[in-house]
PDB file of C-alpha atoms in Angstrom:
ATOM      1  CA  UNK P  12      25.693  36.835  12.938  1.00 48.00           C
ATOM      2  CA  UNK P  13      26.383  40.565  12.769  1.00 49.00           C
ATOM      3  CA  UNK P  14      29.855  42.000  13.074  1.00 54.00           C
ATOM      4  CA  UNK P  15      30.225  45.139  15.210  1.00 53.00           C
ATOM      5  CA  UNK P  16      32.514  46.666  12.568  1.00 54.00           C
ATOM      6  CA  UNK P  17      30.111  46.194   9.672  1.00 56.00           C
ATOM      7  CA  UNK P  18      27.122  48.311   8.796  1.00 55.00           C
ATOM      8  CA  UNK P  19      24.268  46.805   6.795  1.00 54.00           C
ATOM      9  CA  UNK P  20      24.382  47.955   3.153  1.00 54.00           C
ATOM     10  CA  UNK P  21      20.871  49.464   3.297  1.00 52.00           C
ATOM     11  CA  UNK P  22      21.888  51.719   6.189  1.00 56.00           C
ATOM     12  CA  UNK P  23      25.076  52.815   4.432  1.00 54.00           C
ATOM     13  CA  UNK P  24      23.195  53.618   1.213  1.00 52.00           C
ATOM     14  CA  UNK P  25      20.457  55.593   3.003  1.00 60.00           C
ATOM     15  CA  UNK P  26      22.987  57.448   5.158  1.00 54.00           C
ATOM     16  CA  UNK P  27      25.116  58.261   2.117  1.00 52.00           C
ATOM     17  CA  UNK P  28      22.085  59.896   0.492  1.00 63.00           C
ATOM     18  CA  UNK P  29      21.417  62.084   3.535  1.00 80.00           C
ATOM     19  CA  UNK P  30      24.978  62.609   4.807  1.00 90.00           C
ATOM     20  CA  UNK P  31      28.255  62.793   2.958  1.00 95.00           C
ATOM     21  CA  UNK P  32      31.092  61.205   4.894  1.00 97.00           C
ATOM     22  CA  UNK P  33      34.383  63.080   5.014  1.00 97.00           C
ATOM     23  CA  UNK P  34      36.833  60.956   3.036  1.00 96.00           C
ATOM     24  CA  UNK P  35      40.353  59.845   3.787  1.00 97.00           C
ATOM     25  CA  UNK P  36      42.280  62.550   1.924  1.00 97.00           C
ATOM     26  CA  UNK P  37      40.145  65.381   3.298  1.00 97.00           C
ATOM     27  CA  UNK P  38      40.761  64.019   6.766  1.00 97.00           C
ATOM     28  CA  UNK P  39      44.499  63.795   6.076  1.00 97.00           C
ATOM     29  CA  UNK P  40      44.526  67.477   5.067  1.00 98.00           C
ATOM     30  CA  UNK P  41      42.388  68.382   8.093  1.00 98.00           C
ATOM     31  CA  UNK P  42      44.858  66.526  10.309  1.00 97.00           C
ATOM     32  CA  UNK P  43      47.781  68.437   8.803  1.00 98.00           C
ATOM     33  CA  UNK P  44      45.997  71.741   9.481  1.00 98.00           C
ATOM     34  CA  UNK P  45      45.225  70.629  13.045  1.00 97.00           C
ATOM     35  CA  UNK P  46      48.818  69.593  13.673  1.00 96.00           C
ATOM     36  CA  UNK P  47      50.113  72.942  12.431  1.00 97.00           C
ATOM     37  CA  UNK P  48      47.857  75.094  14.618  1.00 97.00           C
ATOM     38  CA  UNK P  49      48.308  72.786  17.599  1.00 96.00           C
ATOM     39  CA  UNK P  50      52.100  72.897  17.195  1.00 96.00           C
ATOM     40  CA  UNK P  51      51.953  76.694  17.229  1.00 97.00           C
ATOM     41  CA  UNK P  52      49.770  76.722  20.361  1.00 96.00           C
ATOM     42  CA  UNK P  53      52.073  74.244  22.132  1.00 94.00           C
ATOM     43  CA  UNK P  54      55.149  76.300  21.170  1.00 94.00           C
ATOM     44  CA  UNK P  55      53.550  79.483  22.542  1.00 95.00           C
ATOM     45  CA  UNK P  56      52.512  77.788  25.788  1.00 93.00           C
ATOM     46  CA  UNK P  57      55.985  76.279  26.214  1.00 89.00           C
ATOM     47  CA  UNK P  58      57.576  79.688  25.561  1.00 89.00           C
ATOM     48  CA  UNK P  59      55.348  81.288  28.207  1.00 89.00           C
ATOM     49  CA  UNK P  60      56.134  78.498  30.668  1.00 84.00           C
ATOM     50  CA  UNK P  61      59.870  78.810  30.037  1.00 81.00           C
ATOM     51  CA  UNK P  62      59.808  82.601  30.438  1.00 83.00           C
ATOM     52  CA  UNK P  63      57.697  82.384  33.599  1.00 82.00           C
ATOM     53  CA  UNK P  64      59.766  79.611  35.173  1.00 77.00           C
ATOM     54  CA  UNK P  65      63.231  79.286  33.652  1.00 73.00           C
ATOM     55  CA  UNK P  66      64.040  75.608  33.417  1.00 67.00           C
ATOM     56  CA  UNK P  67      67.300  73.888  32.603  1.00 69.00           C
ATOM     57  CA  UNK P  68      67.089  71.779  29.383  1.00 63.00           C
ATOM     58  CA  UNK P  69      68.278  68.701  31.222  1.00 67.00           C
ATOM     59  CA  UNK P  70      66.140  69.073  34.321  1.00 74.00           C
ATOM     60  CA  UNK P  71      63.470  66.566  35.203  1.00 79.00           C
ATOM     61  CA  UNK P  72      61.051  69.434  35.792  1.00 78.00           C
ATOM     62  CA  UNK P  73      61.559  70.628  32.187  1.00 77.00           C
ATOM     63  CA  UNK P  74      60.909  67.148  30.811  1.00 80.00           C
ATOM     64  CA  UNK P  75      57.780  66.670  32.933  1.00 84.00           C
ATOM     65  CA  UNK P  76      56.447  70.124  32.045  1.00 83.00           C
ATOM     66  CA  UNK P  77      57.153  69.635  28.345  1.00 84.00           C
ATOM     67  CA  UNK P  78      55.576  66.190  28.340  1.00 86.00           C
ATOM     68  CA  UNK P  79      52.472  67.382  30.156  1.00 88.00           C
ATOM     69  CA  UNK P  80      51.987  70.317  27.788  1.00 90.00           C
ATOM     70  CA  UNK P  81      52.454  68.090  24.728  1.00 91.00           C
ATOM     71  CA  UNK P  82      50.063  65.394  25.988  1.00 92.00           C
ATOM     72  CA  UNK P  83      47.449  67.260  27.988  1.00 94.00           C
ATOM     73  CA  UNK P  84      47.015  70.444  25.949  1.00 95.00           C
ATOM     74  CA  UNK P  85      46.054  68.694  22.662  1.00 96.00           C
ATOM     75  CA  UNK P  86      43.651  66.454  24.587  1.00 96.00           C
ATOM     76  CA  UNK P  87      41.930  69.453  26.195  1.00 96.00           C
ATOM     77  CA  UNK P  88      41.819  71.441  22.946  1.00 96.00           C
ATOM     78  CA  UNK P  89      40.484  68.632  20.745  1.00 96.00           C
ATOM     79  CA  UNK P  90      37.819  67.535  23.238  1.00 97.00           C
ATOM     80  CA  UNK P  91      36.765  71.128  24.051  1.00 97.00           C
ATOM     81  CA  UNK P  92      36.488  72.021  20.350  1.00 97.00           C
ATOM     82  CA  UNK P  93      34.561  68.801  19.756  1.00 96.00           C
ATOM     83  CA  UNK P  94      32.096  69.649  22.517  1.00 97.00           C
ATOM     84  CA  UNK P  95      31.681  73.263  21.374  1.00 97.00           C
ATOM     85  CA  UNK P  96      31.809  72.922  17.581  1.00 97.00           C
ATOM     86  CA  UNK P  97      31.679  69.146  16.907  1.00 97.00           C
ATOM     87  CA  UNK P  98      34.859  69.728  14.929  1.00 97.00           C
ATOM     88  CA  UNK P  99      38.451  70.966  14.937  1.00 97.00           C
ATOM     89  CA  UNK P 100      39.818  73.857  12.852  1.00 97.00           C
ATOM     90  CA  UNK P 101      41.167  71.369  10.285  1.00 97.00           C
ATOM     91  CA  UNK P 102      37.788  69.666   9.906  1.00 97.00           C
ATOM     92  CA  UNK P 103      36.043  73.062   9.916  1.00 97.00           C
ATOM     93  CA  UNK P 104      38.113  74.043   6.861  1.00 97.00           C
ATOM     94  CA  UNK P 105      36.265  71.281   4.984  1.00 96.00           C
ATOM     95  CA  UNK P 106      32.930  71.739   6.831  1.00 97.00           C
ATOM     96  CA  UNK P 107      33.530  68.472   8.673  1.00 97.00           C
ATOM     97  CA  UNK P 108      31.538  67.589  11.760  1.00 97.00           C
ATOM     98  CA  UNK P 109      31.890  64.710  14.247  1.00 97.00           C
ATOM     99  CA  UNK P 110      28.502  63.118  14.897  1.00 97.00           C
ATOM    100  CA  UNK P 111      26.920  59.958  16.284  1.00 97.00           C
ATOM    101  CA  UNK P 112      27.298  57.103  13.786  1.00 96.00           C
ATOM    102  CA  UNK P 113      23.647  56.032  14.076  1.00 95.00           C
ATOM    103  CA  UNK P 114      21.616  59.186  14.716  1.00 94.00           C
ATOM    104  CA  UNK P 115      23.922  61.802  13.154  1.00 96.00           C
ATOM    105  CA  UNK P 116      23.313  63.949  16.242  1.00 95.00           C
ATOM    106  CA  UNK P 117      25.946  65.633  18.418  1.00 95.00           C
ATOM    107  CA  UNK P 118      28.031  63.376  20.640  1.00 96.00           C
ATOM    108  CA  UNK P 119      28.768  63.787  24.338  1.00 96.00           C
ATOM    109  CA  UNK P 120      32.054  64.939  25.791  1.00 96.00           C
ATOM    110  CA  UNK P 121      32.609  61.453  27.204  1.00 96.00           C
ATOM    111  CA  UNK P 122      32.425  59.891  23.762  1.00 97.00           C
ATOM    112  CA  UNK P 123      34.793  62.545  22.422  1.00 97.00           C
ATOM    113  CA  UNK P 124      37.254  61.529  25.149  1.00 97.00           C
ATOM    114  CA  UNK P 125      36.907  57.894  24.049  1.00 97.00           C
ATOM    115  CA  UNK P 126      37.407  59.003  20.433  1.00 97.00           C
ATOM    116  CA  UNK P 127      40.559  60.943  21.340  1.00 97.00           C
ATOM    117  CA  UNK P 128      42.021  58.021  23.298  1.00 96.00           C
ATOM    118  CA  UNK P 129      41.040  55.818  20.364  1.00 96.00           C
ATOM    119  CA  UNK P 130      43.588  57.684  18.236  1.00 96.00           C
ATOM    120  CA  UNK P 131      46.283  55.797  20.157  1.00 95.00           C
ATOM    121  CA  UNK P 132      44.540  52.506  19.343  1.00 94.00           C
ATOM    122  CA  UNK P 133      44.373  53.578  15.679  1.00 95.00           C
ATOM    123  CA  UNK P 134      48.067  54.449  15.566  1.00 95.00           C
ATOM    124  CA  UNK P 135      49.436  51.370  17.351  1.00 93.00           C
ATOM    125  CA  UNK P 136      49.038  48.752  14.618  1.00 88.00           C
ATOM    126  CA  UNK P 137      51.301  50.693  12.189  1.00 94.00           C
ATOM    127  CA  UNK P 138      48.604  53.330  11.704  1.00 95.00           C
ATOM    128  CA  UNK P 139      46.142  50.763  10.337  1.00 96.00           C
ATOM    129  CA  UNK P 140      43.290  52.298  12.325  1.00 96.00           C
ATOM    130  CA  UNK P 141      43.804  55.593  10.513  1.00 96.00           C
ATOM    131  CA  UNK P 142      44.278  54.037   7.062  1.00 96.00           C
ATOM    132  CA  UNK P 143      41.063  52.091   7.699  1.00 97.00           C
ATOM    133  CA  UNK P 144      39.192  55.322   6.893  1.00 97.00           C
ATOM    134  CA  UNK P 145      40.160  54.868   3.225  1.00 97.00           C
ATOM    135  CA  UNK P 146      38.539  51.417   2.998  1.00 96.00           C
ATOM    136  CA  UNK P 147      35.556  51.738   5.313  1.00 96.00           C
ATOM    137  CA  UNK P 148      32.129  52.364   3.753  1.00 96.00           C
ATOM    138  CA  UNK P 149      31.340  54.986   6.400  1.00 96.00           C
ATOM    139  CA  UNK P 150      34.906  56.379   6.427  1.00 97.00           C
ATOM    140  CA  UNK P 151      35.413  55.388  10.065  1.00 97.00           C
ATOM    141  CA  UNK P 152      38.806  54.867  11.649  1.00 97.00           C
ATOM    142  CA  UNK P 153      39.221  52.585  14.655  1.00 97.00           C
ATOM    143  CA  UNK P 154      38.846  55.639  16.913  1.00 97.00           C
ATOM    144  CA  UNK P 155      35.470  56.402  15.283  1.00 97.00           C
ATOM    145  CA  UNK P 156      34.310  52.815  15.658  1.00 97.00           C
ATOM    146  CA  UNK P 157      35.304  52.757  19.338  1.00 97.00           C
ATOM    147  CA  UNK P 158      33.388  55.975  20.036  1.00 97.00           C
ATOM    148  CA  UNK P 159      30.484  55.258  17.687  1.00 97.00           C
ATOM    149  CA  UNK P 160      31.110  58.371  15.599  1.00 98.00           C
ATOM    150  CA  UNK P 161      31.441  59.369  11.959  1.00 97.00           C
ATOM    151  CA  UNK P 162      32.771  62.532  10.363  1.00 97.00           C
ATOM    152  CA  UNK P 163      30.370  64.082   7.891  1.00 97.00           C
ATOM    153  CA  UNK P 164      30.481  67.134   5.685  1.00 96.00           C
ATOM    154  CA  UNK P 165      27.933  69.544   7.132  1.00 90.00           C
ATOM    155  CA  UNK P 166      25.968  70.963   4.251  1.00 81.00           C
TER     156      UNK P 166
END
């Protein structure tokens, strides 16, 4: 009986010859880069919003606006960059590319949405889904497995 989370050894070996998976530590560094640029973008957007519509720190409107910017903006940016470049600036720094786990072709926007939402699944069990990248033969986190993607180094 085959397990959905396992890949036959022959496939892993052949894929490893043709495609180099982006490893755990490279992905950690890419994530740090992504969090830095995204934090800057969010800060700029929040500054513009606050200048355009002065909000009281304790107002419900401020909290809703802040929450929406911090949740929705990263979602839009990560999915849009994934659709356009199959990567994020952090992954681009290491020539990383998000591709289909079986065909190594580009993935659809819908699957990138699933992958993004899968980050929450990866984080929930004490971050196990993210640490899984270190142990997995194909360097897939839970979010990659849910979306059927891998991150490779584009040569």
